[in-house]
Coordinates of C-alpha atoms in Angstrom, one line a residue:
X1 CA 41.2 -127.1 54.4
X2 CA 41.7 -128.8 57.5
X3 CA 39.7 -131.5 58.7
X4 CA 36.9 -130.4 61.8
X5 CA 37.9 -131.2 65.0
X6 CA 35.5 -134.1 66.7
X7 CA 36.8 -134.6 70.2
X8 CA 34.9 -136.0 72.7
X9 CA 36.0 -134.0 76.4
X10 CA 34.1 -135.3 80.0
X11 CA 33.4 -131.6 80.5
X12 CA 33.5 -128.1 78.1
X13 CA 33.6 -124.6 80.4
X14 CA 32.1 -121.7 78.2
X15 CA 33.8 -119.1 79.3
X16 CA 37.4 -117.6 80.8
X17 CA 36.2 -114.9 83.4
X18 CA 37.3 -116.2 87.5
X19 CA 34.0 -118.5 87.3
X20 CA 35.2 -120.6 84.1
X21 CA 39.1 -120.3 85.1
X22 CA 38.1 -122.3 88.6
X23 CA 35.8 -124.6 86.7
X24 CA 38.7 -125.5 84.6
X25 CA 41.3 -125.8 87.1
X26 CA 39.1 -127.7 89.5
X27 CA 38.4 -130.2 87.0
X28 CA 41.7 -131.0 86.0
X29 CA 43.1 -131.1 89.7
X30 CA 39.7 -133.9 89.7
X31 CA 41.3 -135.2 86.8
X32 CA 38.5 -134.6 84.8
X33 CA 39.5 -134.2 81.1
X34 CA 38.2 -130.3 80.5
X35 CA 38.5 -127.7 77.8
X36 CA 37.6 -123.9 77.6
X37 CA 36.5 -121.8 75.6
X38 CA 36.7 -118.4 75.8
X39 CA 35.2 -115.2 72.9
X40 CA 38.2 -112.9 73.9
X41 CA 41.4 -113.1 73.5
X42 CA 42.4 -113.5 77.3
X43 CA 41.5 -114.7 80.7
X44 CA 39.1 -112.5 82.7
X45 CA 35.8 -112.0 81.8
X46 CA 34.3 -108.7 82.8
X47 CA 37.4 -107.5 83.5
X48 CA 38.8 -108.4 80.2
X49 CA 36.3 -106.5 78.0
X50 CA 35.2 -103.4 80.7
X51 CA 38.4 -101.2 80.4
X52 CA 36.9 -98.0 80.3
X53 CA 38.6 -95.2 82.3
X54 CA 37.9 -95.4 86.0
X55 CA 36.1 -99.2 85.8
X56 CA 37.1 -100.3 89.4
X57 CA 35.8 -103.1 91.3
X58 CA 33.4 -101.8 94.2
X59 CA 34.0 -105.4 96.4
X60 CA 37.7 -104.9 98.4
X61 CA 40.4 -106.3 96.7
X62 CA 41.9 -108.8 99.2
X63 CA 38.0 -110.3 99.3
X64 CA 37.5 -110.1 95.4
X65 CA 40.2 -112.8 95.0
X66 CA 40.7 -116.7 94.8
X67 CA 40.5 -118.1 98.5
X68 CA 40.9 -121.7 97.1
X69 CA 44.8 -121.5 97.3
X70 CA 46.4 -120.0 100.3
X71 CA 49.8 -119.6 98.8
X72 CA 48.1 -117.8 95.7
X73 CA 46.3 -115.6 98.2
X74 CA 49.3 -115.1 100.0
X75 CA 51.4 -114.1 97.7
X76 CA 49.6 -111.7 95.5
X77 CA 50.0 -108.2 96.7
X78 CA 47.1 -105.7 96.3
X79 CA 47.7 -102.5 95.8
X80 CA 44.6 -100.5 96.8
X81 CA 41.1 -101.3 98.8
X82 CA 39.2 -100.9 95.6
X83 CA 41.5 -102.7 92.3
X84 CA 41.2 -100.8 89.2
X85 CA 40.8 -103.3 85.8
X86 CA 43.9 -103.2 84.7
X87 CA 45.2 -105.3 88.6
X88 CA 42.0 -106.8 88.0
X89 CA 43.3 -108.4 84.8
X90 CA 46.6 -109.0 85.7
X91 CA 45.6 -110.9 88.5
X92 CA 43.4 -113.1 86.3
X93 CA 46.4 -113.2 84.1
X94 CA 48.3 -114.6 87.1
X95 CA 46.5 -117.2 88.2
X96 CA 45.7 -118.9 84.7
X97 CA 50.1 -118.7 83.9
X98 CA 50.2 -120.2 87.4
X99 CA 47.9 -122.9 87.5
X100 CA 48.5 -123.6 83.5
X101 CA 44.7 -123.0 82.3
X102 CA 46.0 -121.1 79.1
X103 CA 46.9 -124.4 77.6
X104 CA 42.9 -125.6 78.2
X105 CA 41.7 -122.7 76.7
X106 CA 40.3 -121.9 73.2
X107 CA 40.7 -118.4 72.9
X108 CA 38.7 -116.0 70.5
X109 CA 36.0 -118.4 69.8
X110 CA 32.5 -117.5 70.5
X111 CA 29.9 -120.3 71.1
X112 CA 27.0 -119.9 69.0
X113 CA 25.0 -123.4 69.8
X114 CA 24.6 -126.0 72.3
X115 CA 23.0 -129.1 71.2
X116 CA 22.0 -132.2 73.6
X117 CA 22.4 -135.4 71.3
X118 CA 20.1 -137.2 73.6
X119 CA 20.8 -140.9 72.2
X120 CA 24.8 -140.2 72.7
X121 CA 24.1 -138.1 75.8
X122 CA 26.2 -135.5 74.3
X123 CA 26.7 -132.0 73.9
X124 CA 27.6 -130.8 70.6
X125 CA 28.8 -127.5 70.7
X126 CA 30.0 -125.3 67.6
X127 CA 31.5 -121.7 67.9
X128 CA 32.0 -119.0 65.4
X129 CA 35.0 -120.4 64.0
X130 CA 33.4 -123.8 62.8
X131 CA 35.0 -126.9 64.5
X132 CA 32.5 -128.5 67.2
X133 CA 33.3 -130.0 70.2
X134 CA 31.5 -133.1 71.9
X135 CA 31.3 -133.4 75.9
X136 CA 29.2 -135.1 78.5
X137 CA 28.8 -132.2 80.6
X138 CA 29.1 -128.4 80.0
X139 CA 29.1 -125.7 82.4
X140 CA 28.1 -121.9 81.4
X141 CA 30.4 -120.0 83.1
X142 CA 29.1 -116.9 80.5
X143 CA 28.9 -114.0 83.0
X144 CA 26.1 -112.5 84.8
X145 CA 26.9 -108.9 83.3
X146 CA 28.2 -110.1 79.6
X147 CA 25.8 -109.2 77.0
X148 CA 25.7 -105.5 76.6
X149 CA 22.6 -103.7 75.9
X150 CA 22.3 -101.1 72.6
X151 CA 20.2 -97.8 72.5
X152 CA 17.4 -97.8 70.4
X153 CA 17.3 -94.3 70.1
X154 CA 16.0 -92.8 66.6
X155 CA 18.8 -92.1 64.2
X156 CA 21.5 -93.8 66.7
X157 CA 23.5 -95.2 64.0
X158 CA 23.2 -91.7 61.8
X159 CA 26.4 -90.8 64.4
X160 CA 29.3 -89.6 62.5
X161 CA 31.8 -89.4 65.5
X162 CA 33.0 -91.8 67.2
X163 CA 31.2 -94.3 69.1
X164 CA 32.3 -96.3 72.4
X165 CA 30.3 -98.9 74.7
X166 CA 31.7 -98.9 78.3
X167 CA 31.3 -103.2 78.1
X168 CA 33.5 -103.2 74.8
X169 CA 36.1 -100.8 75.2
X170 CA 38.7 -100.9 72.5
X171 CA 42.6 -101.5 73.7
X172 CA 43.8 -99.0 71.5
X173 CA 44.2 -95.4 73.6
X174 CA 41.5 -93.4 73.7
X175 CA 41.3 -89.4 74.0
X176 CA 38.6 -87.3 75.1
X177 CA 40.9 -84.3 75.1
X178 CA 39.2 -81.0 73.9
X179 CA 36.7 -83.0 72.6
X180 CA 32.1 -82.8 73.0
X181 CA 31.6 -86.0 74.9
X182 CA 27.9 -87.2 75.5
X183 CA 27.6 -89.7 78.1
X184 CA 24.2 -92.2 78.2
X185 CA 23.7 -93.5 80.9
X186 CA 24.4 -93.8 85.2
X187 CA 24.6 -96.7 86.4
X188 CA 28.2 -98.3 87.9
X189 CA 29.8 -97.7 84.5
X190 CA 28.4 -94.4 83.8
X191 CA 29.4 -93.1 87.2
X192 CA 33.0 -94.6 86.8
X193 CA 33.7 -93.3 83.6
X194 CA 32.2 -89.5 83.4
X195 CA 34.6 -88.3 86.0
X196 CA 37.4 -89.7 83.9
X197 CA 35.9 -88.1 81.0
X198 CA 35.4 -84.7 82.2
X199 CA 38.8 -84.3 83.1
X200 CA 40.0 -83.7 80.3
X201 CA 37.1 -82.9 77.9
X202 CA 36.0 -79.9 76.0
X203 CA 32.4 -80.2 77.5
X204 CA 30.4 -83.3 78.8
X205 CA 26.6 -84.1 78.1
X206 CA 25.0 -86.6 80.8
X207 CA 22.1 -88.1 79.5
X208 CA 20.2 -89.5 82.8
X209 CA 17.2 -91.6 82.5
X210 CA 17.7 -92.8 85.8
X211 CA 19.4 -91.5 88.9
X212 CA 21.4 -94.0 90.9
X213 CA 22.8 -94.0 94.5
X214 CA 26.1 -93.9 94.9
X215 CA 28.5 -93.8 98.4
X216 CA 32.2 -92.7 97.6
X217 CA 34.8 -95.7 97.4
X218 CA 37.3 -94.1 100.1
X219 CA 39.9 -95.4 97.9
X220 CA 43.3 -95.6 99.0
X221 CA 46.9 -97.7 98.7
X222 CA 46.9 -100.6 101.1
X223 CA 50.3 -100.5 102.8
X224 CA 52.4 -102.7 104.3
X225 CA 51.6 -102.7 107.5
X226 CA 48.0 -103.8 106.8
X227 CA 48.6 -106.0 104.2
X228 CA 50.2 -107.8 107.0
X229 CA 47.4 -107.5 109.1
X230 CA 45.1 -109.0 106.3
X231 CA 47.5 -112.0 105.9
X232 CA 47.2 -112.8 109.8
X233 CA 43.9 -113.6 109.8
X234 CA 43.2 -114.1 106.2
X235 CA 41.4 -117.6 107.5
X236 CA 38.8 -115.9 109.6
X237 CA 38.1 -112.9 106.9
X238 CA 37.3 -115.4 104.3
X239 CA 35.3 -117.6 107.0
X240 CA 33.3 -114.1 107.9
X241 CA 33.2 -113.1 104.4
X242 CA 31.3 -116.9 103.7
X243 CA 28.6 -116.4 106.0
X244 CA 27.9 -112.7 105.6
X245 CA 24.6 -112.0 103.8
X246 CA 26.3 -110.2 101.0
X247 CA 29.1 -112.3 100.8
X248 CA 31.1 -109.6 103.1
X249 CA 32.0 -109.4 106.6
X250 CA 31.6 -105.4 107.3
X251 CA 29.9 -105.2 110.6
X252 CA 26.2 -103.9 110.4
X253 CA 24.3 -101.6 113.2
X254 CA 22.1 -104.1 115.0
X255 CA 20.0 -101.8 117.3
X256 CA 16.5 -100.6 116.0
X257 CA 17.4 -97.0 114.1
X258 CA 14.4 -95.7 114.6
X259 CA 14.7 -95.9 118.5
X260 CA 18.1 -93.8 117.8
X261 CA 18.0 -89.9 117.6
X262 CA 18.3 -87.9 114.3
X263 CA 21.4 -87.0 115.7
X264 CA 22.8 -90.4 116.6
X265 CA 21.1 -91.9 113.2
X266 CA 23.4 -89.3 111.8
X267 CA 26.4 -90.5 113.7
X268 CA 26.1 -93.8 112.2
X269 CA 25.2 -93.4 108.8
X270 CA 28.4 -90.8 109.1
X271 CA 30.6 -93.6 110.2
X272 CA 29.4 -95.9 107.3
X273 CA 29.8 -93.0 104.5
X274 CA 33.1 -92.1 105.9
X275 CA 33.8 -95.7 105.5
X276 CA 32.6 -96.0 101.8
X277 CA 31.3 -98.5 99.0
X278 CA 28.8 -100.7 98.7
X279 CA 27.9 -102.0 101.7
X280 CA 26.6 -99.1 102.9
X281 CA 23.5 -100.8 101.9
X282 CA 24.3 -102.9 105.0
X283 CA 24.2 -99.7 107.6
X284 CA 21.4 -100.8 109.5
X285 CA 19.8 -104.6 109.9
X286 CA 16.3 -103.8 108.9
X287 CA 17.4 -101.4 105.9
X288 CA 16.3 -103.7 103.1
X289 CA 13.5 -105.2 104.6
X290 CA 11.9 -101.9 106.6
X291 CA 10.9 -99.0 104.3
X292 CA 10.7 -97.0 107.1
X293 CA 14.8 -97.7 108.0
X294 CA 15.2 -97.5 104.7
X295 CA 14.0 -94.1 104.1
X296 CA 16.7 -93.4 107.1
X297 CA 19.2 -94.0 104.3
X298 CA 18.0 -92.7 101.6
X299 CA 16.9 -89.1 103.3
X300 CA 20.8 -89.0 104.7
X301 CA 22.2 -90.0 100.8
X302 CA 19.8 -87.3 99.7
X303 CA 21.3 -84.4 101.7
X304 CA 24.7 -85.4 101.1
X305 CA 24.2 -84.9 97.5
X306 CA 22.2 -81.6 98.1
X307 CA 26.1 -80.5 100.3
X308 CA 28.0 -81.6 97.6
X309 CA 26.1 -80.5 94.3
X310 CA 26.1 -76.9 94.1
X311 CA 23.3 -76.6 91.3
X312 CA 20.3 -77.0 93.0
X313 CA 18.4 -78.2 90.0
X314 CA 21.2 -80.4 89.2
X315 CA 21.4 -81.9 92.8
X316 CA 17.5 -82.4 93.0
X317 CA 18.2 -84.2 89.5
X318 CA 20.9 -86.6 90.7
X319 CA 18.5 -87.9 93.8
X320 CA 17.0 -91.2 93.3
X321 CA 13.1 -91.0 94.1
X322 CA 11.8 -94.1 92.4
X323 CA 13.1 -96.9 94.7
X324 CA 14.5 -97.5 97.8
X325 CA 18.3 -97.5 98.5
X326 CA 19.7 -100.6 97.8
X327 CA 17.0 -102.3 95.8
X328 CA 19.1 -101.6 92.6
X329 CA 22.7 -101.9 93.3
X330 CA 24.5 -99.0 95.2
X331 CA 27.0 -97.5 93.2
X332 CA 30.5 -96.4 94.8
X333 CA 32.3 -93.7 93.4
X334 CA 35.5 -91.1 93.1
X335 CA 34.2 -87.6 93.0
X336 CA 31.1 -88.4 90.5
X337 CA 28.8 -85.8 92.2
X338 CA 31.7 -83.4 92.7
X339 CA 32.1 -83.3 88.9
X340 CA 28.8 -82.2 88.2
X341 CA 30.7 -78.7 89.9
X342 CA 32.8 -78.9 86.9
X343 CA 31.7 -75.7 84.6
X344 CA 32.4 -77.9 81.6
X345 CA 29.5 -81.3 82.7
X346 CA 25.6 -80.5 82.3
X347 CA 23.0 -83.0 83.5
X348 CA 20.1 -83.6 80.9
X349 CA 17.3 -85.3 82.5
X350 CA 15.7 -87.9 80.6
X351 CA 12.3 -88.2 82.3
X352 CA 12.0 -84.4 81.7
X353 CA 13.9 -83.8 78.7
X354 CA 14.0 -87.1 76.2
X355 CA 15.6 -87.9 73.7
X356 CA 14.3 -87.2 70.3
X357 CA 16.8 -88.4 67.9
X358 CA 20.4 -88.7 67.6
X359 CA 21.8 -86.8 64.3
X360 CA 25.1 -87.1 62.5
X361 CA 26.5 -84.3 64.8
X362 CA 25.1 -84.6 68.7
X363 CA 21.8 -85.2 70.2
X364 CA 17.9 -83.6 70.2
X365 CA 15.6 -83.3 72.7
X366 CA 12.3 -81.1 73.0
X367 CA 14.2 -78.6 74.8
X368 CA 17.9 -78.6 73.4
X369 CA 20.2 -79.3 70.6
X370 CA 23.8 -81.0 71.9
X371 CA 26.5 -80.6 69.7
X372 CA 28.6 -84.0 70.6
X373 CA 32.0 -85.6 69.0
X374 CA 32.4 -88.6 71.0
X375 CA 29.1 -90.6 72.3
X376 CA 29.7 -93.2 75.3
X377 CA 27.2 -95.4 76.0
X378 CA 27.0 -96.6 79.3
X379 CA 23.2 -98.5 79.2
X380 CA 24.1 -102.0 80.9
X381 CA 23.2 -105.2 80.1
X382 CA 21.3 -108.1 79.7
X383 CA 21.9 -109.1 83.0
X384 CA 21.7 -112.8 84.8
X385 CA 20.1 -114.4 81.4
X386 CA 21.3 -112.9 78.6
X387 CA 24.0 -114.9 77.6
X388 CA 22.4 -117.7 77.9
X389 CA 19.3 -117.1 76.0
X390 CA 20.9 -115.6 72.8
X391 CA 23.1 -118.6 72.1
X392 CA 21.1 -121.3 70.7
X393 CA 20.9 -123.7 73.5
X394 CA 18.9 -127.0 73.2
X395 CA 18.0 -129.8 75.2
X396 CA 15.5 -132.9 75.4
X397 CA 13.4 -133.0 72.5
X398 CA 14.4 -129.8 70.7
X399 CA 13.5 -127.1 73.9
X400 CA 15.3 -124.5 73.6
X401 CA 16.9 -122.3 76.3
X402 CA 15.2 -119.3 75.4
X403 CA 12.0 -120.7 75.5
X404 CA 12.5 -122.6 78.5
X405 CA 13.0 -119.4 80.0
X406 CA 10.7 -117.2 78.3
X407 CA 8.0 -116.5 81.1
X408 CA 11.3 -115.7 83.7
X409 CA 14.2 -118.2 84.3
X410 CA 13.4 -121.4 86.0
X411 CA 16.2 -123.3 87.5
X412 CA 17.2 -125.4 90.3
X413 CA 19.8 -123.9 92.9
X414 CA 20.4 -121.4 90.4
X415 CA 23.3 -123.9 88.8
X416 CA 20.8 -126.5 86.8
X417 CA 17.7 -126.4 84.5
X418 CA 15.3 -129.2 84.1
X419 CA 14.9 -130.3 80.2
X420 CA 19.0 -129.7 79.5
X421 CA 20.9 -132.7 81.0
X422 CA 24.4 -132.7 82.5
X423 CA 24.4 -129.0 81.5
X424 CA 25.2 -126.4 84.7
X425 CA 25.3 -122.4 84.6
X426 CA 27.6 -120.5 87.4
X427 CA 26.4 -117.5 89.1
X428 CA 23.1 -117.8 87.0
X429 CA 19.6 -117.1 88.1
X430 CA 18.3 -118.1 91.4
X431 CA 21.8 -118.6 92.7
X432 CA 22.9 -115.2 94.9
X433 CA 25.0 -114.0 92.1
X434 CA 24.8 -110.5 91.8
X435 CA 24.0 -109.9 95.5
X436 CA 27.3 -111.4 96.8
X437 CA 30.9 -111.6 96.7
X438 CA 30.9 -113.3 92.9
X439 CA 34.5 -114.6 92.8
X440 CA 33.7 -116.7 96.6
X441 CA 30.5 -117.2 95.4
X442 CA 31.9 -118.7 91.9
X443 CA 34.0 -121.0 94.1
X444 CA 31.5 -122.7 95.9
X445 CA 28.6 -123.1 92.8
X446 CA 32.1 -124.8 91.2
X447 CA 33.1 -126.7 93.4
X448 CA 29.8 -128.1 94.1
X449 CA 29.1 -128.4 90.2
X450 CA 32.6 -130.1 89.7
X451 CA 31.7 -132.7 93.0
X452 CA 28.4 -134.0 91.2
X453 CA 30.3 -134.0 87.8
X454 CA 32.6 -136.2 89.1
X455 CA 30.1 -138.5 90.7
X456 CA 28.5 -138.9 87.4
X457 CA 31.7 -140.0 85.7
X458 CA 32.9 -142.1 88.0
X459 CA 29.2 -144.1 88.6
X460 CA 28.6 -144.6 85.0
X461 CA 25.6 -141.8 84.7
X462 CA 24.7 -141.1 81.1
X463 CA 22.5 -138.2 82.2
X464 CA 22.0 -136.0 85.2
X465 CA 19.0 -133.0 85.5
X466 CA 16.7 -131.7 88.0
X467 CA 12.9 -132.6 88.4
X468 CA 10.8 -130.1 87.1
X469 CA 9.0 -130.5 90.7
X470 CA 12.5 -128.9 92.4
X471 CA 13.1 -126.5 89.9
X472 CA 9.4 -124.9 90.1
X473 CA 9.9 -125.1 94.2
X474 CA 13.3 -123.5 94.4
X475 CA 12.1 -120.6 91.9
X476 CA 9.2 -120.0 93.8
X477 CA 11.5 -119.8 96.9
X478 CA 13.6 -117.7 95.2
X479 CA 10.5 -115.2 94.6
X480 CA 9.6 -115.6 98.1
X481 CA 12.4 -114.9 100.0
X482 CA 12.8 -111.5 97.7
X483 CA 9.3 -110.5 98.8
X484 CA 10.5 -110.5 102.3
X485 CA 12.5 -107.6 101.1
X486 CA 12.5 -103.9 99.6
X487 CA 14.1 -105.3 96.3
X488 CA 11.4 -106.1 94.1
X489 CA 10.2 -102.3 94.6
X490 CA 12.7 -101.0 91.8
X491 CA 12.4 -101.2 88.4
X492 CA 16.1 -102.8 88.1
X493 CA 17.9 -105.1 86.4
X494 CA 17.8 -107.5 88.7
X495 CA 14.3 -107.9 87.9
X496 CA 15.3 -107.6 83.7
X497 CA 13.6 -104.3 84.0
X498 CA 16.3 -102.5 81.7
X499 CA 15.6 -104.9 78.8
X500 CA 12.6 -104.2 76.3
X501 CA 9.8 -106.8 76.6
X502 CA 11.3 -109.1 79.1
X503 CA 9.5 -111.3 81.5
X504 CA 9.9 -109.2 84.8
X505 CA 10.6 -111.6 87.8
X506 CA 13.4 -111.1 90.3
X507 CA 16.4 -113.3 89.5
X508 CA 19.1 -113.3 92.6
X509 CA 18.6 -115.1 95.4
X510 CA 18.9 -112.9 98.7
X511 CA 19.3 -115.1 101.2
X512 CA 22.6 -115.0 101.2
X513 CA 25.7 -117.0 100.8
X514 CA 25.9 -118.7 103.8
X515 CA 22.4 -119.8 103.8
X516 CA 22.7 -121.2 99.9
X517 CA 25.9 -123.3 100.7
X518 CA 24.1 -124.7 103.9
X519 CA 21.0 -125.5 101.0
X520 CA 23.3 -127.0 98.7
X521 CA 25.2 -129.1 100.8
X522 CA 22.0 -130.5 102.2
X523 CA 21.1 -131.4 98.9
X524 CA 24.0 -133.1 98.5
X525 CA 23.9 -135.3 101.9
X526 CA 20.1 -136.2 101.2
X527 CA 21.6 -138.0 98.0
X528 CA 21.4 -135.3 95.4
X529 CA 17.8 -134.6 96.5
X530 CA 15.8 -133.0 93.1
X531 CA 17.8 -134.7 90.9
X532 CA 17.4 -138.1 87.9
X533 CA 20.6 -140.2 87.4
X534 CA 19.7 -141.9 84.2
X535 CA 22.7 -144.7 83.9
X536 CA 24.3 -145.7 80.7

């Protein structure tokens, strides 16, 4: 047997996805002494385990991209407005050949515990495979959306066919041909993947708990005249994209909508649809703050699905009635409500029809027996904490992450927790995450992260953490500034609403990008305000 490994690094990055890959290559060109490590097998993240058919990114391609290096930005060609994974991950692929982070990496090695050593004021973190590590400071770089959530259904494991989860799609080929499918769930994935499906299957079961707004993507190959066009002002994009409250610069109505007519509401909320994705959440200023705007939206989404659905039941089954649109993430699609058309797809709705079991050979419910081959689970995740709380983090005296957290997440600027020194999480809690551009967003929580690390080394600090004071103020902000806003009306999973029996509090924050960086970097100029420097 071979001895353990006992190196001692400045800084370990858990995880490989475009937040860790930054962390890493920023710290080096700091010349910090980093190492990854990564549970897959490859760069990537999300996009390395989500290759189900049709998993597309719903942010534009030339935004959802590095902006740190403007020869790497420059020369990487996209080939559509929306990338599909597979660019996705050859993109990621790119950049860590480029810059060299493959050599930095431990690949297939899963982190199980994180230990603070608080007289070394070390980390002491072991993975699946056995040989710890020892660093000063670690970041979490563990993905927002990583931890996959599993049906509890009775008899679910009974299944005799075969089994797939949208977030841990297998690489081998998979075929749907002439085959029962029964798809659970419709959120982002669900939506993605059924129209793939029903091309080509026998029949296809939808199991819908709950219905989710989608806009169409308006996909399409970028050619060369505008990929030109983007390269010309690639500077100002990025600078708009920065300051935009999503983390996007797509222009939003300004004037009052509901000083408009129904006709010229129509004519803009038209323009917007024609226009496609996400930020059609963004059609009007007031539209997540002002239910009334908001129900603008949502009665014009309605009646798009009752044009294009020609089931009437069906339709009325597909329309969101339980939030506002926008409070859980729009979805953006190709031809989703088009394939409920299809004679082969059927809609069962969960809230009227649940289910009762799952047998070896399909599905019950009260009203129905569905013969299925192939189930696809498409039922989200354990989103913004997850992978956090089910490794076994701990910090001063014993706490553990988990518990720490077990009343909501508490943390300061979303990127530090108080009671786990020199320990940092990207695109966690309280940061805008989810609600913005991540990969722009990634790059300034790193940078930012990497800046204070690198203080800390270079002053002699032993130990760095935020006052429980700042942490408890910035979460309350956090809550605060969501309260200004339609969001915490849906049961979503933004709140952790998905996930059975935990602590319901809303996580982003949704003050946008531009307004955290301006935050941050006032932190930074009033001398790392909220934080204890504890020197060797």
């Amino acid at each position: 047997m071979s001895a353990p490994r006992t190196e001692v690094r400045d800084l370990v990055v858990i995880g490989a996805g475009f937040a860790g890959m930054y962390a890493i290559h920023r710290a080096a060109a700091a010349g910090i002494d980093v190492q990854g490590i990564e549970a897959g097998s490859g760069v990537g993240g999300t996009w390395y385990w989500n290759k189900y058919p049709g998993a597309r990114c719903d942010v534009e391609s030339v935004d959802y991209s590095y902006s740190y290096d403007d020869a790497l930005q420059r020369e990487w060609v996209w080939t559509e407005k929306y990338a599909t994974q597979p660019e996705i991950l050859r993109y990621a692929g790119h950049v860590a050949a480029r810059f060299g982070l493959n050599d930095r990496i431990r690949f297939n090695e899963r982190v199980q515990s994180a230990i603070f050593d608080e007289e070394s004021s070390l980390w002491i973190i072991s993975t699946d495979v056995g040989d710890p590590i020892r660093a000063r400071f670690v970041i979490f770089a563990s993905g927002s959306l990583s931890i996959p959530i599993r049906p509890e259904f009775p008899g679910v494991d009974s299944f005799a066919g075969d089994v797939y989860f949208t977030a841990q799609w297998p690489d081998d080929d998979v075929s749907f041909e002439g085959k029962r499918v029964g798809v659970v769930g419709t959120g982002s994935s669900g939506i993605q993947v059924i129209p793939m499906i029903a091309q080509v299957a026998e029949a296809v079961t939808v199991f819908q708990r709950t219905a989710n707004y989608s806009i169409p993507a308006v996909n399409r190959p970028l050619g060369d005249v505008e990929q030109r066009e983007i390269r010309a002002d690639y500077a100002g994009r990025r600078a708009r994209t920065r300051v935009g409250l999503a983390g996007s610069g797509i222009p939003t109505y300004e004037g009052d909508p509901l000083r408009l007519g129904e006709n010229e509401q129509r004519e803009v909320l038209e323009e917007h649809w024609t226009q496609g994705g996400v930020y059609f959440a963004r059609t009007f200023a007031g539209q997540m703050t002002d239910l009334d705007v908001n129900r603008v939206v949502s009665e014009f989404v309605h009646s798009k699905i009752r044009e294009i659905v020609k089931d009437p039941q069906t339709a009325e089954d597909l329309i969101p009635t339980d939030h506002p649109i926008g409070s859980k993430r729009i979805c953006s699609d190709s031809g989703y409500y088009e394939t409920y058309n299809r004679g082969n797809v059927h809609l069962v709705n969960l809230r009227r029809e649940p289910i009762e079991e799952v047998t070896p050979t399909g599905v019950r419910t009260p009203a129905a027996f569905y013969d299925i081959d192939v189930m696809v689970y498409a039922t989200g995740f354990d989103a913004m904490t997850g992978a956090l709380t089910r490794i076994d983090i701990e910090g001063r005296d014993g706490l553990r992450f988990a518990d720490a957290w077990g009343d909501g997440p508490v943390t300061y600027l979303g990127m530090s927790v108080p009671g786990f020194p020199n320990l940092f999480v990207v695109n966690g809690p309280g940061s805008p995450s989810v609600l913005s551009n991540m990969i722009l967003g990634a790059e300034q929580q790193v940078e930012w992260i990497v800046d204070l690390v690198a203080t800390c080394l270079a002053g002699a600090t032993a130990q760095v953490e935020p006052r429980e004071d700042s942490a408890l103020k910035w979460t309350d902000h956090v809550d605060e500034v969501a309260h200004t806003t339609l969001y915490p009306m849906a049961n979503s999973w933004y709140m952790g609403a998905n996930v059975t029996g935990k602590k319901q509090v809303f996580m982003p924050y949704v003050g946008g990008l531009g307004e955290f960086t301006r935050i941050c970097e006032e932190v930074v100029s009033d001398h790392y305000e909220g934080f204890v420097f504890t020197s060797l």
